[in-house]
Amino acid sequence: TSLVSDWSSDVCSSDLAARQWFKCVRQLMLDLGFTQATSDQCLFVRFNPLFIVLVWVDDLLCMCPNSKVRDETVKQMEKVYRLRDEGPVDCFLNVQFEIKGDELTMTQEHYIESMLKRFGMEECNAVKIPMPPNLDMKVEGDKVDETMYRAVIGSLMYLMVCTRPDLAFVLSALSRHLKDPRKKHMQAAKRVLRHLKGTKGMTLKMKVKSGFGITGLSDASHGDCKDSGYKSTMGYLVFVGEALVMWKSKMQSFVAKSTFEAEFGALSTLITELVWVKAVMNEIVNSKGDVPLVMVDNRGAVQTANNNKVTHRNKTVAIRCHHVLDQVEKKLAKIKHVRTEKNIAEIGSAHV
């Protein structure tokens, strides 16, 4: 259920309006018996029955299997704030939701249409792939309006973060040129918009009853960022049950001297994210006994993580090694090899 609250005039006029508003909402949730999650300050949980509330400014997303309990709680909240109950959620923060049976479908078709209209691309010709292979991204050629380029990339980035993991790699590459974009970069960004013209109906599907086991896959392309000192691009995916809940593509901050170093750097970053996902799940459901599974296609990285030793080969990445070894030793993660052709995290580390 989606709820929208009307801010009071005294809160709106404050210089610290957002902070004051959240303090008020937090106190209300605590008074109603909710517990604020330590892993995410905007997440509130109450048990028996399970009741989850997510707060986004003045929008509240409520999840409770017991409609009677939900209605009673909303009535208590209405005694403090003027609320507008929008019923079962079908659109939240420009993301459209649909539940059929045990499957949740998310899409941003309306958002894509408005974005195409905003940038004058409603009548553009669609293309099948968002970025051609081996595209030259050097900073050369005519300059373009930075504000417009940043607006395009920012709009695309929001879409990617919410429902389009297939755009992670291309947007990671394009976002490196926000400071001094050139004509070729703008053309590449507009090509992504053309790709969206033909794929605006794509959806992200999640199985609602697929368990709470956490699985992560990581990958890295060694030295592929030739214009940035031959740094590597890493990508990872995180699943809860069969639901894809997190993804990322990013150029690594260091220059890896080998594929092993690049892959181990991606592995270390992924484990950091899995620790947070595990903390969130522990505050919602009792999943403390489940150890997150990490899948990597580099045998050297797998063996190093599981053998609990730092050798001459990996002393240069000692901090990342010890971080991974510490998590494995504490049984906060277990590392397993996956064949390269089955490592779907490649969508974040390479052009596929």
PDB file of C-alpha atoms in Angstrom, residues 28-253:
ATOM      1  CA  LEU A  28       5.469   8.356  15.011  1.00  0.00           C
ATOM      2  CA  MET A  29       6.714   4.974  13.803  1.00  0.00           C
ATOM      3  CA  LEU A  30       8.430   4.298  17.120  1.00  0.00           C
ATOM      4  CA  ASP A  31       5.254   5.245  19.009  1.00  0.00           C
ATOM      5  CA  LEU A  32       3.343   2.722  16.897  1.00  0.00           C
ATOM      6  CA  GLY A  33       5.703  -0.058  17.942  1.00  0.00           C
ATOM      7  CA  PHE A  34       7.964  -0.126  14.898  1.00  0.00           C
ATOM      8  CA  THR A  35      11.720  -0.572  15.101  1.00  0.00           C
ATOM      9  CA  GLN A  36      14.000   1.540  12.946  1.00  0.00           C
ATOM     10  CA  ALA A  37      16.443  -0.622  11.016  1.00  0.00           C
ATOM     11  CA  THR A  38      20.111   0.058  11.657  1.00  0.00           C
ATOM     12  CA  SER A  39      21.037  -1.025   8.122  1.00  0.00           C
ATOM     13  CA  ASP A  40      18.664   1.509   6.502  1.00  0.00           C
ATOM     14  CA  GLN A  41      17.371   4.475   8.475  1.00  0.00           C
ATOM     15  CA  CYS A  42      14.269   4.763   6.256  1.00  0.00           C
ATOM     16  CA  LEU A  43      13.157   1.193   6.953  1.00  0.00           C
ATOM     17  CA  PHE A  44      10.793   0.462   9.855  1.00  0.00           C
ATOM     18  CA  VAL A  45       9.740  -3.040  10.897  1.00  0.00           C
ATOM     19  CA  ARG A  46       7.148  -4.471  13.296  1.00  0.00           C
ATOM     20  CA  PHE A  47       6.472  -8.152  13.902  1.00  0.00           C
ATOM     21  CA  ASN A  48       3.462 -10.363  14.703  1.00  0.00           C
ATOM     22  CA  PRO A  49       2.338  -9.887  12.021  1.00  0.00           C
ATOM     23  CA  LEU A  50       5.226  -8.659   9.906  1.00  0.00           C
ATOM     24  CA  PHE A  51       4.670  -5.012   8.959  1.00  0.00           C
ATOM     25  CA  ILE A  52       7.270  -3.156   6.883  1.00  0.00           C
ATOM     26  CA  VAL A  53       7.228   0.572   6.147  1.00  0.00           C
ATOM     27  CA  LEU A  54       9.611   2.293   3.745  1.00  0.00           C
ATOM     28  CA  VAL A  55       9.814   6.083   3.939  1.00  0.00           C
ATOM     29  CA  TRP A  56      10.759   8.257   0.963  1.00  0.00           C
ATOM     30  CA  VAL A  57      10.311  11.923   1.915  1.00  0.00           C
ATOM     31  CA  ASP A  58       6.518  12.147   2.283  1.00  0.00           C
ATOM     32  CA  ASP A  59       5.738   8.856   0.502  1.00  0.00           C
ATOM     33  CA  LEU A  60       5.320   5.749   2.631  1.00  0.00           C
ATOM     34  CA  LEU A  61       5.252   2.233   1.205  1.00  0.00           C
ATOM     35  CA  CYS A  62       3.519  -0.175   3.601  1.00  0.00           C
ATOM     36  CA  MET A  63       3.716  -3.970   3.394  1.00  0.00           C
ATOM     37  CA  CYS A  64       1.625  -6.168   5.670  1.00  0.00           C
ATOM     38  CA  PRO A  65      -0.092  -9.511   4.933  1.00  0.00           C
ATOM     39  CA  ASN A  66      -2.902  -8.696   7.402  1.00  0.00           C
ATOM     40  CA  SER A  67      -5.192  -6.038   5.901  1.00  0.00           C
ATOM     41  CA  LYS A  68      -7.014  -5.466   9.200  1.00  0.00           C
ATOM     42  CA  VAL A  69      -3.758  -4.662  11.016  1.00  0.00           C
ATOM     43  CA  ARG A  70      -2.683  -2.429   8.168  1.00  0.00           C
ATOM     44  CA  ASP A  71      -5.940  -0.464   8.199  1.00  0.00           C
ATOM     45  CA  GLU A  72      -5.810  -0.009  11.978  1.00  0.00           C
ATOM     46  CA  THR A  73      -2.226   1.241  11.794  1.00  0.00           C
ATOM     47  CA  VAL A  74      -3.068   3.698   9.000  1.00  0.00           C
ATOM     48  CA  LYS A  75      -5.966   5.069  11.092  1.00  0.00           C
ATOM     49  CA  GLN A  76      -3.574   5.678  13.988  1.00  0.00           C
ATOM     50  CA  MET A  77      -1.204   7.494  11.633  1.00  0.00           C
ATOM     51  CA  GLU A  78      -4.068   9.629  10.315  1.00  0.00           C
ATOM     52  CA  LYS A  79      -4.629  10.974  13.819  1.00  0.00           C
ATOM     53  CA  VAL A  80      -1.259  12.716  13.519  1.00  0.00           C
ATOM     54  CA  TYR A  81      -0.941  13.514   9.783  1.00  0.00           C
ATOM     55  CA  ARG A  82      -3.272  14.012   6.850  1.00  0.00           C
ATOM     56  CA  LEU A  83      -2.702  10.947   4.699  1.00  0.00           C
ATOM     57  CA  ARG A  84      -3.907   9.920   1.279  1.00  0.00           C
ATOM     58  CA  ASP A  85      -4.221   6.153   0.988  1.00  0.00           C
ATOM     59  CA  GLU A  86      -3.588   5.232  -2.637  1.00  0.00           C
ATOM     60  CA  GLY A  87      -4.398   1.548  -2.099  1.00  0.00           C
ATOM     61  CA  PRO A  88      -2.381  -1.367  -3.489  1.00  0.00           C
ATOM     62  CA  VAL A  89       0.790   0.013  -5.018  1.00  0.00           C
ATOM     63  CA  ASP A  90       0.852   0.177  -8.806  1.00  0.00           C
ATOM     64  CA  CYS A  91       3.347   3.025  -9.220  1.00  0.00           C
ATOM     65  CA  PHE A  92       5.973   4.271  -6.769  1.00  0.00           C
ATOM     66  CA  LEU A  93       8.789   6.709  -7.597  1.00  0.00           C
ATOM     67  CA  ASN A  94       8.180   6.286 -11.340  1.00  0.00           C
ATOM     68  CA  VAL A  95       8.338   2.499 -11.084  1.00  0.00           C
ATOM     69  CA  GLN A  96       5.239   0.565 -12.126  1.00  0.00           C
ATOM     70  CA  PHE A  97       4.374  -2.596 -10.188  1.00  0.00           C
ATOM     71  CA  GLU A  98       2.192  -5.560 -11.038  1.00  0.00           C
ATOM     72  CA  ILE A  99       1.668  -8.719  -8.981  1.00  0.00           C
ATOM     73  CA  LYS A 100       0.335 -11.880 -10.612  1.00  0.00           C
ATOM     74  CA  GLY A 101       0.336 -14.961  -8.437  1.00  0.00           C
ATOM     75  CA  ASP A 102       3.808 -15.263  -6.891  1.00  0.00           C
ATOM     76  CA  GLU A 103       5.494 -13.014  -9.446  1.00  0.00           C
ATOM     77  CA  LEU A 104       6.241  -9.315  -9.057  1.00  0.00           C
ATOM     78  CA  THR A 105       6.844  -7.354 -12.250  1.00  0.00           C
ATOM     79  CA  MET A 106       8.469  -3.922 -12.344  1.00  0.00           C
ATOM     80  CA  THR A 107       8.764  -1.621 -15.328  1.00  0.00           C
ATOM     81  CA  GLN A 108       9.354   2.062 -16.100  1.00  0.00           C
ATOM     82  CA  GLU A 109       7.663   2.352 -19.473  1.00  0.00           C
ATOM     83  CA  HIS A 110       5.913   5.622 -18.590  1.00  0.00           C
ATOM     84  CA  TYR A 111       9.166   7.091 -17.269  1.00  0.00           C
ATOM     85  CA  ILE A 112      10.963   6.163 -20.494  1.00  0.00           C
ATOM     86  CA  GLU A 113       8.240   7.783 -22.589  1.00  0.00           C
ATOM     87  CA  SER A 114       8.450  11.001 -20.585  1.00  0.00           C
ATOM     88  CA  MET A 115      12.251  10.951 -20.840  1.00  0.00           C
ATOM     89  CA  LEU A 116      12.147  10.543 -24.628  1.00  0.00           C
ATOM     90  CA  LYS A 117       9.723  13.463 -24.822  1.00  0.00           C
ATOM     91  CA  ARG A 118      11.876  15.611 -22.545  1.00  0.00           C
ATOM     92  CA  PHE A 119      14.940  15.205 -24.753  1.00  0.00           C
ATOM     93  CA  GLY A 120      13.068  15.428 -28.056  1.00  0.00           C
ATOM     94  CA  MET A 121      13.548  11.768 -28.994  1.00  0.00           C
ATOM     95  CA  GLU A 122       9.901  10.626 -29.311  1.00  0.00           C
ATOM     96  CA  GLU A 123      10.233  10.048 -33.074  1.00  0.00           C
ATOM     97  CA  CYS A 124      13.735   8.576 -33.061  1.00  0.00           C
ATOM     98  CA  ASN A 125      14.576   5.279 -34.743  1.00  0.00           C
ATOM     99  CA  ALA A 126      15.108   2.406 -32.327  1.00  0.00           C
ATOM    100  CA  VAL A 127      18.370   0.417 -32.202  1.00  0.00           C
ATOM    101  CA  LYS A 128      18.899  -3.085 -30.837  1.00  0.00           C
ATOM    102  CA  ILE A 129      22.040  -2.504 -28.738  1.00  0.00           C
ATOM    103  CA  PRO A 130      22.699   0.518 -26.487  1.00  0.00           C
ATOM    104  CA  MET A 131      26.384   0.849 -27.390  1.00  0.00           C
ATOM    105  CA  PRO A 132      28.380  -0.556 -30.321  1.00  0.00           C
ATOM    106  CA  PRO A 133      31.438  -2.694 -29.475  1.00  0.00           C
ATOM    107  CA  ASN A 134      34.832  -0.989 -29.127  1.00  0.00           C
ATOM    108  CA  LEU A 135      33.354   2.509 -29.116  1.00  0.00           C
ATOM    109  CA  ASP A 136      36.063   5.201 -28.982  1.00  0.00           C
ATOM    110  CA  MET A 137      35.421   7.256 -25.818  1.00  0.00           C
ATOM    111  CA  LYS A 138      38.526   9.466 -25.891  1.00  0.00           C
ATOM    112  CA  VAL A 139      38.069  13.085 -24.815  1.00  0.00           C
ATOM    113  CA  GLU A 140      38.423  14.710 -28.200  1.00  0.00           C
ATOM    114  CA  GLY A 141      36.229  16.526 -30.702  1.00  0.00           C
ATOM    115  CA  ASP A 142      33.667  19.306 -30.280  1.00  0.00           C
ATOM    116  CA  LYS A 143      32.415  20.129 -26.788  1.00  0.00           C
ATOM    117  CA  VAL A 144      28.698  19.951 -25.924  1.00  0.00           C
ATOM    118  CA  ASP A 145      26.487  21.514 -23.283  1.00  0.00           C
ATOM    119  CA  GLU A 146      27.527  19.961 -19.945  1.00  0.00           C
ATOM    120  CA  THR A 147      24.159  20.660 -18.343  1.00  0.00           C
ATOM    121  CA  MET A 148      22.239  18.833 -21.069  1.00  0.00           C
ATOM    122  CA  TYR A 149      24.639  15.876 -21.076  1.00  0.00           C
ATOM    123  CA  ARG A 150      24.409  15.533 -17.302  1.00  0.00           C
ATOM    124  CA  ALA A 151      20.616  15.710 -17.480  1.00  0.00           C
ATOM    125  CA  VAL A 152      20.522  12.869 -20.005  1.00  0.00           C
ATOM    126  CA  ILE A 153      22.959  10.688 -18.049  1.00  0.00           C
ATOM    127  CA  GLY A 154      21.217  11.424 -14.737  1.00  0.00           C
ATOM    128  CA  SER A 155      17.831  10.437 -16.159  1.00  0.00           C
ATOM    129  CA  LEU A 156      19.273   7.257 -17.645  1.00  0.00           C
ATOM    130  CA  MET A 157      21.087   6.454 -14.413  1.00  0.00           C
ATOM    131  CA  TYR A 158      17.842   6.543 -12.401  1.00  0.00           C
ATOM    132  CA  LEU A 159      16.269   4.142 -14.884  1.00  0.00           C
ATOM    133  CA  MET A 160      19.251   1.788 -14.690  1.00  0.00           C
ATOM    134  CA  VAL A 161      19.362   1.796 -10.886  1.00  0.00           C
ATOM    135  CA  CYS A 162      15.666   0.935 -10.597  1.00  0.00           C
ATOM    136  CA  THR A 163      14.864  -1.612 -13.303  1.00  0.00           C
ATOM    137  CA  ARG A 164      17.476  -1.858 -16.075  1.00  0.00           C
ATOM    138  CA  PRO A 165      20.659  -3.736 -15.074  1.00  0.00           C
ATOM    139  CA  ASP A 166      21.380  -4.255 -18.780  1.00  0.00           C
ATOM    140  CA  LEU A 167      22.367  -0.571 -19.024  1.00  0.00           C
ATOM    141  CA  ALA A 168      24.858  -0.639 -16.140  1.00  0.00           C
ATOM    142  CA  PHE A 169      27.987  -1.089 -18.245  1.00  0.00           C
ATOM    143  CA  VAL A 170      27.233   1.550 -20.878  1.00  0.00           C
ATOM    144  CA  LEU A 171      26.191   4.146 -18.276  1.00  0.00           C
ATOM    145  CA  SER A 172      29.302   3.444 -16.235  1.00  0.00           C
ATOM    146  CA  ALA A 173      31.333   4.323 -19.328  1.00  0.00           C
ATOM    147  CA  LEU A 174      29.307   7.417 -20.241  1.00  0.00           C
ATOM    148  CA  SER A 175      29.241   8.823 -16.698  1.00  0.00           C
ATOM    149  CA  ARG A 176      33.043   9.140 -16.714  1.00  0.00           C
ATOM    150  CA  HIS A 177      32.699  12.137 -19.039  1.00  0.00           C
ATOM    151  CA  LEU A 178      30.320  14.339 -17.058  1.00  0.00           C
ATOM    152  CA  LYS A 179      33.004  16.961 -16.522  1.00  0.00           C
ATOM    153  CA  ASP A 180      34.012  17.542 -20.152  1.00  0.00           C
ATOM    154  CA  PRO A 181      31.566  15.789 -22.526  1.00  0.00           C
ATOM    155  CA  ARG A 182      32.186  15.858 -26.251  1.00  0.00           C
ATOM    156  CA  LYS A 183      29.948  15.355 -29.262  1.00  0.00           C
ATOM    157  CA  LYS A 184      30.765  11.635 -29.469  1.00  0.00           C
ATOM    158  CA  HIS A 185      29.683  11.165 -25.845  1.00  0.00           C
ATOM    159  CA  MET A 186      26.360  12.923 -26.426  1.00  0.00           C
ATOM    160  CA  GLN A 187      25.767  10.813 -29.531  1.00  0.00           C
ATOM    161  CA  ALA A 188      26.445   7.679 -27.475  1.00  0.00           C
ATOM    162  CA  ALA A 189      23.994   8.846 -24.790  1.00  0.00           C
ATOM    163  CA  LYS A 190      21.330   9.513 -27.423  1.00  0.00           C
ATOM    164  CA  ARG A 191      21.918   6.046 -28.810  1.00  0.00           C
ATOM    165  CA  VAL A 192      20.933   4.665 -25.403  1.00  0.00           C
ATOM    166  CA  LEU A 193      17.706   6.670 -25.669  1.00  0.00           C
ATOM    167  CA  ARG A 194      17.129   5.162 -29.117  1.00  0.00           C
ATOM    168  CA  HIS A 195      17.679   1.719 -27.606  1.00  0.00           C
ATOM    169  CA  LEU A 196      15.068   2.506 -24.965  1.00  0.00           C
ATOM    170  CA  LYS A 197      12.593   3.503 -27.675  1.00  0.00           C
ATOM    171  CA  GLY A 198      12.535  -0.129 -28.780  1.00  0.00           C
ATOM    172  CA  THR A 199      12.829  -1.742 -25.339  1.00  0.00           C
ATOM    173  CA  LYS A 200      10.613   0.461 -23.158  1.00  0.00           C
ATOM    174  CA  GLY A 201       8.351  -2.492 -22.424  1.00  0.00           C
ATOM    175  CA  MET A 202      11.113  -4.564 -20.824  1.00  0.00           C
ATOM    176  CA  THR A 203      10.317  -5.679 -17.272  1.00  0.00           C
ATOM    177  CA  LEU A 204      12.213  -6.854 -14.230  1.00  0.00           C
ATOM    178  CA  LYS A 205      10.522  -9.917 -12.730  1.00  0.00           C
ATOM    179  CA  MET A 206      10.882 -11.316  -9.228  1.00  0.00           C
ATOM    180  CA  LYS A 207       9.553 -14.522  -7.725  1.00  0.00           C
ATOM    181  CA  VAL A 208       7.830 -13.486  -4.501  1.00  0.00           C
ATOM    182  CA  LYS A 209       8.147 -16.916  -2.837  1.00  0.00           C
ATOM    183  CA  SER A 210      11.627 -17.997  -3.895  1.00  0.00           C
ATOM    184  CA  GLY A 211      13.280 -17.998  -0.455  1.00  0.00           C
ATOM    185  CA  PHE A 212      15.706 -15.622   1.232  1.00  0.00           C
ATOM    186  CA  GLY A 213      19.056 -17.139   0.284  1.00  0.00           C
ATOM    187  CA  ILE A 214      21.560 -14.457  -0.810  1.00  0.00           C
ATOM    188  CA  THR A 215      23.735 -15.059  -3.874  1.00  0.00           C
ATOM    189  CA  GLY A 216      26.230 -12.707  -5.476  1.00  0.00           C
ATOM    190  CA  LEU A 217      28.176 -12.952  -8.728  1.00  0.00           C
ATOM    191  CA  SER A 218      31.140 -10.743  -9.620  1.00  0.00           C
ATOM    192  CA  ASP A 219      33.294 -10.273 -12.693  1.00  0.00           C
ATOM    193  CA  ALA A 220      36.014  -7.940 -13.957  1.00  0.00           C
ATOM    194  CA  SER A 221      37.510  -7.025 -17.334  1.00  0.00           C
ATOM    195  CA  HIS A 222      41.233  -6.582 -16.783  1.00  0.00           C
ATOM    196  CA  GLY A 223      42.704  -3.326 -18.113  1.00  0.00           C
ATOM    197  CA  ASP A 224      39.815  -2.491 -20.428  1.00  0.00           C
ATOM    198  CA  CYS A 225      39.706   1.236 -19.536  1.00  0.00           C
ATOM    199  CA  LYS A 226      42.503   2.299 -21.860  1.00  0.00           C
ATOM    200  CA  ASP A 227      41.652   6.002 -21.603  1.00  0.00           C
ATOM    201  CA  SER A 228      41.910   5.886 -17.798  1.00  0.00           C
ATOM    202  CA  GLY A 229      45.341   4.368 -17.325  1.00  0.00           C
ATOM    203  CA  TYR A 230      44.263   0.803 -18.161  1.00  0.00           C
ATOM    204  CA  LYS A 231      42.115   0.402 -15.093  1.00  0.00           C
ATOM    205  CA  SER A 232      39.612  -2.449 -15.015  1.00  0.00           C
ATOM    206  CA  THR A 233      35.818  -2.473 -15.081  1.00  0.00           C
ATOM    207  CA  MET A 234      34.078  -4.576 -12.442  1.00  0.00           C
ATOM    208  CA  GLY A 235      30.468  -5.636 -12.198  1.00  0.00           C
ATOM    209  CA  TYR A 236      28.333  -7.612  -9.795  1.00  0.00           C
ATOM    210  CA  LEU A 237      24.796  -8.897  -9.298  1.00  0.00           C
ATOM    211  CA  VAL A 238      23.041  -9.740  -6.029  1.00  0.00           C
ATOM    212  CA  PHE A 239      20.058 -12.079  -5.741  1.00  0.00           C
ATOM    213  CA  VAL A 240      17.744 -12.751  -2.799  1.00  0.00           C
ATOM    214  CA  GLY A 241      16.186 -16.078  -3.646  1.00  0.00           C
ATOM    215  CA  GLU A 242      15.538 -15.789  -7.385  1.00  0.00           C
ATOM    216  CA  ALA A 243      14.994 -12.027  -7.222  1.00  0.00           C
ATOM    217  CA  LEU A 244      17.674  -9.715  -8.622  1.00  0.00           C
ATOM    218  CA  VAL A 245      17.853  -6.894  -6.072  1.00  0.00           C
ATOM    219  CA  MET A 246      21.173  -5.139  -6.715  1.00  0.00           C
ATOM    220  CA  TRP A 247      23.602  -4.594  -9.584  1.00  0.00           C
ATOM    221  CA  LYS A 248      26.524  -2.369 -10.392  1.00  0.00           C
ATOM    222  CA  SER A 249      29.181  -1.608 -12.984  1.00  0.00           C
ATOM    223  CA  LYS A 250      32.161   0.544 -12.066  1.00  0.00           C
ATOM    224  CA  MET A 251      35.700   1.328 -13.096  1.00  0.00           C
ATOM    225  CA  GLN A 252      38.044   0.191 -10.342  1.00  0.00           C
ATOM    226  CA  SER A 253      39.984   2.895  -8.509  1.00  0.00           C
TER     227      SER A 253
END
